[in-house]
Short mmCIF file of C-alpha atoms and ligand atoms in Angstrom, two decimals:
data_model
loop_
_atom_site.label_atom_id
_atom_site.label_comp_id
_atom_site.label_asym_id
_atom_site.label_seq_id
_atom_site.Cartn_x
_atom_site.Cartn_y
_atom_site.Cartn_z
CA UNK E 1 100.73 79.74 92.15
CA UNK E 2 102.07 81.38 95.26
CA UNK E 3 100.46 84.76 95.88
CA UNK E 4 102.78 86.71 98.10
CA UNK E 5 102.96 89.73 95.83
CA UNK E 6 100.25 91.60 97.65
CA UNK E 7 100.11 93.69 100.79
CA UNK E 8 97.34 94.81 103.08
CA UNK E 9 96.09 98.41 103.19
CA UNK E 10 93.19 98.09 105.61
CA UNK E 11 89.94 96.37 106.50
CA UNK E 12 86.29 96.93 105.60
CA UNK E 13 83.59 95.00 107.50
CA UNK E 14 86.37 92.78 108.81
CA UNK E 15 87.59 91.88 105.29
CA UNK E 16 91.28 92.58 104.60
CA UNK E 17 91.74 94.85 101.55
CA UNK E 18 94.96 94.01 99.70
CA UNK E 19 96.90 95.58 96.85
CA UNK E 20 98.67 93.30 94.41
CA UNK E 21 102.02 94.58 93.12
CA UNK E 22 100.63 94.68 89.56
CA UNK E 23 98.08 97.20 90.81
CA UNK E 24 100.84 99.64 91.78
CA UNK E 25 101.77 99.82 88.09
CA UNK E 26 98.17 100.18 86.98
CA UNK E 27 97.21 103.06 89.28
CA UNK E 28 99.82 105.62 88.08
CA UNK E 29 99.28 104.40 84.52
CA UNK E 30 95.56 105.11 84.79
CA UNK E 31 96.26 108.47 86.47
CA UNK E 32 98.57 109.36 83.57
CA UNK E 33 96.23 108.08 80.85
CA UNK E 34 93.23 109.93 82.28
CA UNK E 35 95.24 113.06 83.09
CA UNK E 36 96.79 113.30 79.63
CA UNK E 37 93.48 113.01 77.81
CA UNK E 38 91.18 115.10 80.00
CA UNK E 39 90.08 117.12 76.97
CA UNK E 40 89.02 114.02 75.11
CA UNK E 41 87.28 112.51 78.17
CA UNK E 42 85.49 115.81 78.78
CA UNK E 43 84.19 115.93 75.20
CA UNK E 44 83.06 112.28 75.38
CA UNK E 45 81.30 112.85 78.70
CA UNK E 46 79.53 115.86 77.24
CA UNK E 47 78.42 113.76 74.29
CA UNK E 48 77.13 110.90 76.48
CA UNK E 49 75.53 112.98 79.20
CA UNK E 50 73.94 115.47 76.82
CA UNK E 51 74.78 119.09 76.02
CA UNK E 52 72.82 120.40 79.00
CA UNK E 53 75.12 118.60 81.43
CA UNK E 54 78.30 120.26 80.24
CA UNK E 55 81.74 119.45 81.65
CA UNK E 56 83.96 122.53 81.39
CA UNK E 57 86.78 121.10 79.29
CA UNK E 58 88.75 124.33 78.92
CA UNK E 59 89.10 124.79 82.71
CA UNK E 60 90.72 121.34 83.04
CA UNK E 61 93.28 121.38 80.27
CA UNK E 62 96.43 123.43 79.91
CA UNK E 63 97.89 122.95 83.40
CA UNK E 64 99.90 119.69 83.52
CA UNK E 65 100.03 119.47 87.32
CA UNK E 66 96.28 120.00 87.58
CA UNK E 67 95.68 117.44 84.83
CA UNK E 68 97.73 114.80 86.62
CA UNK E 69 96.06 115.59 89.95
CA UNK E 70 92.62 115.20 88.34
CA UNK E 71 93.82 112.00 86.65
CA UNK E 72 94.99 110.61 90.00
CA UNK E 73 91.71 111.49 91.72
CA UNK E 74 89.73 109.90 88.89
CA UNK E 75 91.86 106.73 89.05
CA UNK E 76 91.51 106.51 92.84
CA UNK E 77 87.75 107.10 92.50
CA UNK E 78 87.53 104.38 89.87
CA UNK E 79 89.37 101.83 92.01
CA UNK E 80 87.34 102.79 95.07
CA UNK E 81 84.34 101.88 92.94
CA UNK E 82 85.98 98.53 92.18
CA UNK E 83 86.53 97.85 95.91
CA UNK E 84 82.89 98.72 96.67
CA UNK E 85 81.79 96.42 93.82
CA UNK E 86 83.77 93.55 95.38
CA UNK E 87 82.43 94.50 98.79
CA UNK E 88 78.92 94.07 97.34
CA UNK E 89 79.73 90.46 96.40
CA UNK E 90 81.44 89.90 99.75
CA UNK E 91 78.68 91.17 102.02
CA UNK E 92 76.02 89.07 100.28
CA UNK E 93 78.35 86.03 100.40
CA UNK E 94 78.92 86.59 104.12
CA UNK E 95 75.16 86.82 104.69
CA UNK E 96 74.91 83.31 103.23
CA UNK E 97 77.67 82.18 105.57
CA UNK E 98 80.60 82.10 103.13
CA UNK E 99 83.68 83.67 104.70
CA UNK E 100 85.72 86.08 102.54
CA UNK E 101 89.46 85.82 103.09
CA UNK E 102 90.32 89.09 101.31
CA UNK E 103 89.55 91.60 98.59
CA UNK E 104 92.55 92.10 96.31
CA UNK E 105 93.09 94.83 93.74
CA UNK E 106 95.26 93.75 90.84
CA UNK E 107 95.96 94.30 87.15
CA UNK E 108 92.42 93.62 85.93
CA UNK E 109 90.56 95.23 88.79
CA UNK E 110 89.35 93.53 91.93
CA UNK E 111 88.85 90.01 93.22
CA UNK E 112 86.93 88.98 96.32
CA UNK E 113 88.41 85.74 97.57
CA UNK E 114 85.60 83.41 98.55
CA UNK E 115 86.96 80.54 100.59
CA UNK E 116 84.36 78.30 98.98
CA UNK E 117 81.83 78.63 96.20
CA UNK E 118 78.12 78.24 96.80
CA UNK E 119 76.54 75.44 94.80
CA UNK E 120 73.02 76.66 95.48
CA UNK E 121 72.00 78.53 92.34
CA UNK E 122 70.02 81.21 94.19
CA UNK E 123 72.95 82.03 96.46
CA UNK E 124 75.39 82.18 93.57
CA UNK E 125 72.98 84.39 91.61
CA UNK E 126 72.59 86.89 94.46
CA UNK E 127 76.32 86.96 95.21
CA UNK E 128 77.22 87.41 91.52
CA UNK E 129 74.64 90.12 90.85
CA UNK E 130 75.46 92.13 93.99
CA UNK E 131 78.68 93.58 92.53
CA UNK E 132 77.14 94.99 89.35
CA UNK E 133 74.16 96.26 91.40
CA UNK E 134 76.57 98.23 93.62
CA UNK E 135 78.35 99.62 90.52
CA UNK E 136 75.10 100.76 88.91
CA UNK E 137 74.05 102.35 92.21
CA UNK E 138 77.40 104.19 92.42
CA UNK E 139 76.91 105.37 88.84
CA UNK E 140 73.43 106.67 89.64
CA UNK E 141 74.61 108.40 92.84
CA UNK E 142 77.53 110.01 90.98
CA UNK E 143 75.19 111.22 88.27
CA UNK E 144 72.73 112.60 90.84
CA UNK E 145 75.57 114.45 92.59
CA UNK E 146 76.82 115.71 89.21
CA UNK E 147 73.38 117.12 88.46
CA UNK E 148 73.23 118.86 91.83
CA UNK E 149 76.58 120.70 91.52
CA UNK E 150 75.81 123.81 89.43
CA UNK E 151 78.19 124.40 86.51
CA UNK E 152 79.26 127.82 87.75
CA UNK E 153 82.38 129.02 89.53
CA UNK E 154 86.05 128.31 89.08
CA UNK E 155 88.35 125.41 88.40
CA UNK E 156 87.40 123.51 91.58
CA UNK E 157 83.78 123.18 90.47
CA UNK E 158 84.89 122.09 86.99
CA UNK E 159 87.13 119.42 88.56
CA UNK E 160 84.37 118.10 90.84
CA UNK E 161 81.88 118.00 87.97
CA UNK E 162 84.34 116.21 85.74
CA UNK E 163 85.10 113.60 88.42
CA UNK E 164 81.41 112.96 89.16
CA UNK E 165 80.54 112.66 85.46
CA UNK E 166 83.54 110.37 84.92
CA UNK E 167 82.58 108.12 87.86
CA UNK E 168 78.93 108.05 86.75
CA UNK E 169 79.90 106.68 83.33
CA UNK E 170 82.75 104.43 84.50
CA UNK E 171 80.78 102.68 87.25
CA UNK E 172 77.98 101.84 84.84
CA UNK E 173 80.60 100.69 82.30
CA UNK E 174 82.19 98.55 85.03
CA UNK E 175 78.84 96.90 85.74
CA UNK E 176 78.27 96.24 82.03
CA UNK E 177 81.79 94.86 81.57
CA UNK E 178 81.36 92.52 84.53
CA UNK E 179 78.12 91.20 83.13
CA UNK E 180 79.96 89.78 80.07
CA UNK E 181 78.88 86.10 79.99
CA UNK E 182 82.16 84.39 80.85
CA UNK E 183 84.02 83.18 83.94
CA UNK E 184 85.46 84.72 85.98
CA UNK E 185 83.22 87.68 85.19
CA UNK E 186 80.03 88.06 87.19
CA UNK E 187 78.02 87.45 84.01
CA UNK E 188 79.51 83.93 83.80
CA UNK E 189 78.35 83.17 87.33
CA UNK E 190 74.91 84.63 86.72
CA UNK E 191 74.65 82.44 83.62
CA UNK E 192 75.71 79.33 85.54
CA UNK E 193 73.28 80.09 88.36
CA UNK E 194 70.42 80.42 85.85
CA UNK E 195 71.48 77.21 84.04
CA UNK E 196 71.76 75.37 87.37
CA UNK E 197 68.08 75.99 88.11
CA UNK E 198 67.17 72.97 86.00
CA UNK E 199 70.48 71.02 85.74
CA UNK E 200 73.18 69.55 87.96
CA UNK E 201 75.80 72.10 89.00
CA UNK E 202 78.69 70.45 87.11
CA UNK E 203 76.70 70.39 83.87
CA UNK E 204 75.62 74.01 84.29
CA UNK E 205 79.30 74.90 84.75
CA UNK E 206 80.26 73.07 81.57
CA UNK E 207 77.62 74.92 79.55
CA UNK E 208 78.50 78.29 81.09
CA UNK E 209 82.20 77.63 80.44
CA UNK E 210 81.47 76.78 76.78
CA UNK E 211 79.52 80.01 76.36
CA UNK E 212 82.39 81.89 78.04
CA UNK E 213 85.00 80.33 75.74
CA UNK E 214 82.96 81.06 72.62
CA UNK E 215 82.42 84.60 73.79
CA UNK E 216 86.15 84.99 74.54
CA UNK E 217 87.04 83.80 71.02
CA UNK E 218 84.61 86.28 69.45
CA UNK E 219 85.93 89.06 71.67
CA UNK E 220 89.54 88.16 70.78
CA UNK E 221 88.76 88.16 67.06
CA UNK E 222 87.05 91.51 67.40
CA UNK E 223 90.09 92.81 69.28
CA UNK E 224 92.46 91.60 66.54
CA UNK E 225 90.52 92.42 63.40
CA UNK E 226 87.66 94.69 64.44
CA UNK E 227 89.85 97.46 65.80
CA UNK E 228 89.12 96.67 69.45
CA UNK E 229 92.81 96.75 70.29
CA UNK E 230 95.22 94.59 72.24
CA UNK E 231 93.60 95.31 75.57
CA UNK E 232 90.47 93.54 74.35
CA UNK E 233 92.60 90.56 73.24
CA UNK E 234 94.11 90.44 76.73
CA UNK E 235 90.63 90.47 78.28
CA UNK E 236 89.50 87.74 75.87
CA UNK E 237 92.50 85.60 76.83
CA UNK E 238 91.73 86.18 80.51
CA UNK E 239 88.08 85.09 80.06
CA UNK E 240 89.14 82.00 78.08
CA UNK E 241 91.56 80.91 80.81
CA UNK E 242 88.95 81.67 83.46
CA UNK E 243 86.31 79.55 81.71
CA UNK E 244 88.73 76.63 81.32
CA UNK E 245 89.92 76.66 84.90
CA UNK E 246 86.40 76.98 86.31
CA UNK E 247 85.25 74.03 84.20
CA UNK E 248 88.30 72.06 85.33
CA UNK E 249 87.75 72.89 89.01
CA UNK E 250 84.13 71.72 88.86
CA UNK E 251 85.04 68.54 86.99
CA UNK E 252 87.62 67.74 89.65
CA UNK E 253 85.20 68.48 92.48
CA UNK E 254 82.69 66.09 90.87
CA UNK E 255 85.35 63.38 90.38
CA UNK E 256 86.60 63.71 93.96
CA UNK E 257 83.07 63.51 95.37
CA UNK E 258 83.18 61.20 98.39
CA UNK E 259 86.97 60.67 98.23
CA UNK E 260 88.77 61.45 101.49
CA UNK E 261 92.41 62.36 102.02
CA UNK E 262 93.01 59.03 103.81
CA UNK E 263 91.94 57.14 100.64
CA UNK E 264 94.79 58.46 98.55
CA UNK E 265 97.50 59.66 100.98
CA UNK E 266 100.82 57.91 101.48
CA UNK E 267 100.30 56.24 104.89
CA UNK E 268 102.67 57.00 107.79
CA UNK E 269 104.63 53.73 107.45
CA UNK E 270 105.54 54.55 103.86
CA UNK E 271 106.33 58.23 104.42
CA UNK E 272 110.04 58.96 104.10
CA UNK E 273 111.27 61.53 106.57
CA UNK E 274 114.48 63.35 107.42
CA UNK E 275 115.80 64.77 110.70
CA UNK E 276 117.04 68.26 111.45
CA UNK E 277 120.64 66.95 111.44
CA UNK E 278 120.44 65.54 107.91
CA UNK E 279 122.96 67.45 105.78
CA UNK E 280 121.79 69.24 102.63
CA UNK E 281 124.16 67.10 100.55
CA UNK E 282 122.52 63.96 101.91
CA UNK E 283 119.07 65.45 101.41
CA UNK E 284 119.88 65.99 97.71
CA UNK E 285 121.03 62.40 97.24
CA UNK E 286 117.89 61.16 99.03
CA UNK E 287 115.72 63.32 96.76
CA UNK E 288 117.48 61.97 93.72
CA UNK E 289 117.26 58.28 94.66
CA UNK E 290 113.72 58.45 96.11
CA UNK E 291 112.45 61.02 93.62
CA UNK E 292 110.68 63.09 96.28
CA UNK E 293 110.91 66.87 96.32
CA UNK E 294 109.73 67.38 99.88
CA UNK E 295 110.11 65.65 103.24
CA UNK E 296 108.57 66.02 106.68
CA UNK E 297 111.29 66.74 109.23
CA UNK E 298 110.82 64.49 112.27
CA UNK E 299 112.46 64.97 115.65
CA UNK E 300 111.71 62.70 118.61
CA UNK E 301 108.70 61.21 116.85
CA UNK E 302 107.22 64.66 116.25
CA UNK E 303 106.99 66.60 112.98
CA UNK E 304 108.91 69.86 113.41
CA UNK E 305 108.96 71.11 109.83
CA UNK E 306 108.97 70.43 106.12
CA UNK E 307 111.93 70.71 103.80
CA UNK E 308 111.57 71.03 100.02
CA UNK E 309 113.82 71.14 96.96
CA UNK E 310 113.43 74.95 96.94
CA UNK E 311 114.70 75.18 100.52
CA UNK E 312 117.66 72.93 99.72
CA UNK E 313 118.52 74.98 96.64
CA UNK E 314 118.94 78.09 98.77
CA UNK E 315 122.23 76.63 100.03
CA UNK E 316 125.24 77.20 97.75
CA UNK E 317 126.73 74.05 96.32
CA UNK E 318 130.07 74.27 98.18
CA UNK E 319 128.28 74.63 101.52
CA UNK E 320 125.89 71.72 101.21
CA UNK E 321 127.93 69.46 103.49
CA UNK E 322 128.09 72.10 106.21
CA UNK E 323 124.40 73.02 106.28
CA UNK E 324 121.68 70.86 107.77
CA UNK E 325 117.97 70.49 107.13
CA UNK E 326 117.21 72.27 110.41
CA UNK E 327 118.74 75.47 109.04
CA UNK E 328 116.70 75.71 105.83
CA UNK E 329 113.43 73.91 106.58
CA UNK E 330 110.11 75.69 106.99
CA UNK E 331 108.59 75.22 110.43
CA UNK E 332 105.19 76.30 109.16
CA UNK E 333 103.20 73.06 109.02
CA UNK E 334 100.50 72.87 106.34
CA UNK E 335 98.28 70.06 107.55
CA UNK E 336 94.99 68.43 106.68
CA UNK E 337 92.84 65.91 108.56
CA UNK E 338 92.63 62.32 107.21
CA UNK E 339 88.84 62.54 106.87
CA UNK E 340 88.94 65.84 104.91
CA UNK E 341 87.74 65.84 101.29
CA UNK E 342 90.44 65.30 98.66
CA UNK E 343 89.19 68.42 96.85
CA UNK E 344 89.68 70.51 100.00
CA UNK E 345 93.25 69.25 100.26
CA UNK E 346 93.90 70.32 96.67
CA UNK E 347 92.41 73.76 97.25
CA UNK E 348 94.41 74.16 100.43
CA UNK E 349 97.62 73.39 98.50
CA UNK E 350 96.71 75.96 95.86
CA UNK E 351 95.87 78.61 98.42
CA UNK E 352 99.02 78.20 100.47
CA UNK E 353 101.24 77.55 97.46
CA UNK E 354 102.66 74.26 98.71
CA UNK E 355 103.05 70.96 96.88
CA UNK E 356 102.23 68.64 99.79
CA UNK E 357 100.30 68.56 103.02
CA UNK E 358 100.97 66.66 106.21
CA UNK E 359 98.04 64.47 107.14
CA UNK E 360 97.64 64.99 110.87
CA UNK E 361 95.21 63.30 113.23
CA UNK E 362 95.44 65.79 116.07
CA UNK E 363 99.15 65.90 116.95
CA UNK E 364 100.00 62.68 115.11
CA UNK E 365 101.37 62.40 111.62
CA UNK E 366 99.31 59.72 109.89
CA UNK E 367 100.40 60.31 106.30
CA UNK E 368 101.47 62.66 103.56
CA UNK E 369 99.51 63.81 100.53
CA UNK E 370 101.11 65.53 97.54
CA UNK E 371 99.75 67.26 94.48
CA UNK E 372 101.10 64.35 92.43
CA UNK E 373 99.11 61.88 94.59
CA UNK E 374 95.96 63.89 93.91
CA UNK E 375 96.58 64.16 90.16
CA UNK E 376 97.32 60.44 89.88
CA UNK E 377 94.18 59.61 91.87
CA UNK E 378 92.18 61.95 89.64
CA UNK E 379 93.45 60.18 86.51
CA UNK E 380 92.50 56.80 87.97
CA UNK E 381 89.05 57.98 89.07
CA UNK E 382 88.42 59.43 85.61
CA UNK E 383 89.53 56.18 83.95
CA UNK E 384 87.28 54.23 86.28
CA UNK E 385 84.45 56.57 85.31
CA UNK E 386 85.16 55.90 81.64
CA UNK E 387 85.13 52.15 82.36
CA UNK E 388 81.82 52.49 84.17
CA UNK E 389 80.37 54.34 81.22
CA UNK E 390 81.65 51.63 78.87
CA UNK E 391 80.02 48.96 81.04
CA UNK E 392 83.39 47.66 82.21
CA UNK E 393 84.30 46.09 85.51
CA UNK E 394 84.76 48.57 88.32
CA UNK E 395 88.24 48.22 89.86
CA UNK E 396 88.15 48.31 93.65
CA UNK E 397 91.62 49.70 94.24
CA UNK E 398 90.32 53.05 95.48
CA UNK E 399 88.20 52.44 98.53
CA UNK E 400 85.18 54.58 99.07
CA UNK E 401 84.33 55.64 102.58
CA UNK E 402 80.74 55.07 103.72
ZN1 ZN F 1 82.03 91.47 90.26
#
C-alpha cells in the first residue's frame, strides 16, 4: 500500500518523525476524551496511586476550557511517550547497524520503520525490549516527579500533578500493552527472539505467529462477549493481521533464499517498451492486447520514465488521442540491480508503492521485474518445495545462482 498520507514534523537523532493523517484525528479525539472525563480519571488515579498521593479532582473540573487544555496536554504527553518508546527501539537498532527510515505516529500509536529486520535473536530481543523499557522508565520518572510536587497551591499545581500521575500510569500501561504476545507488538518479537534461541528463525516466526493469532482470537472474544468493547476487538483484529503478515513475510523470505532478481525477471529482449511520443489511446490498446499495466519509457536507447495504467487513466477519455506518454509518465525510476535478492525487490516495491521495478545494471536496462513475476515465482518455488518433500523430481526451470 502506498503510504503518502504522512508528513514530517522534525528529526530526533537523525530519524525523521512523521505524523500520519489518521493521527490528526486521534490527537483531538484523545484530548476531548481525556478532557471530558477528568473527574473520572482523577478518581481512578487516586485509587491506583493510593489515597496519600491525591490528585485534586475538584480543581480540574468545572471549567470547560481548562479541561480541554489539560486534555490536550495529557494527549500530547502521551504521544510524546509513544515517540520516545519508538526512539528506544530505534536507537538500539541503529547501534546494531540497522538504519531507521522514520518514526511514524498513526491511529494505533507509533511505528519505527526498520529498513530490515535482524535475524539474530539477541539483537531482535534487545531491539524489541528497548521500547517497553523506555516506557517503564518514563512511568517511573513521571511518578517520581509527581511525588516531588507537593499537593498544595492553586490550579496550576493540581494540573501538573494530574498530568504527572496520568503519564506515570499511561506509560506503564503502554509498556504492558506492547508486551502482549503477538506481532506486531513488541511482545510478539520478544517471543520470537526467545523461540529462535533453539530453532531456525522461520520456525520461530511460525510458532510466535500462531501464539499471536490465538491470543488475538481470545482478545477479540473477550472484547465481544466479556465487555471489553469494540476498541479491544479492533486491537485483536490488528494483532491477527499482524501475525499473519509477519508469518507470510518470513515464509516468503525463506522461499526466496538464494533467488536473485535476474533469475525471475523478464529479460531486456522480452521487455515491451513505449516512447514518449506514444499516444495515450495507443498505450491503452497496447495494455489491452499485451495485458501489461506498466511500461518503461525508452528514448534514444535510454530509460527516461515509467508509465502505468494509473497514469494513463488520469487523461480524460476524449483527450486520449491528443496526450502522449511523455506528458503523464513518472520520471522517477525505481530500479534494482540484477544480482539483488528477489525478497529485497519485493520489499522495495512495497515500500515505494510500485508494481514493478526496472532492473538496471549501472545505466543499462537489463530487464523488468513485476509483483506478478515475483508471486508466480513464489508459487513455483513452493510447488517445487512440495515436490521435494514428496520425493519428486526437482524441476530445473528456475536456475539457482552459485
Ligand atoms: Zn514498541
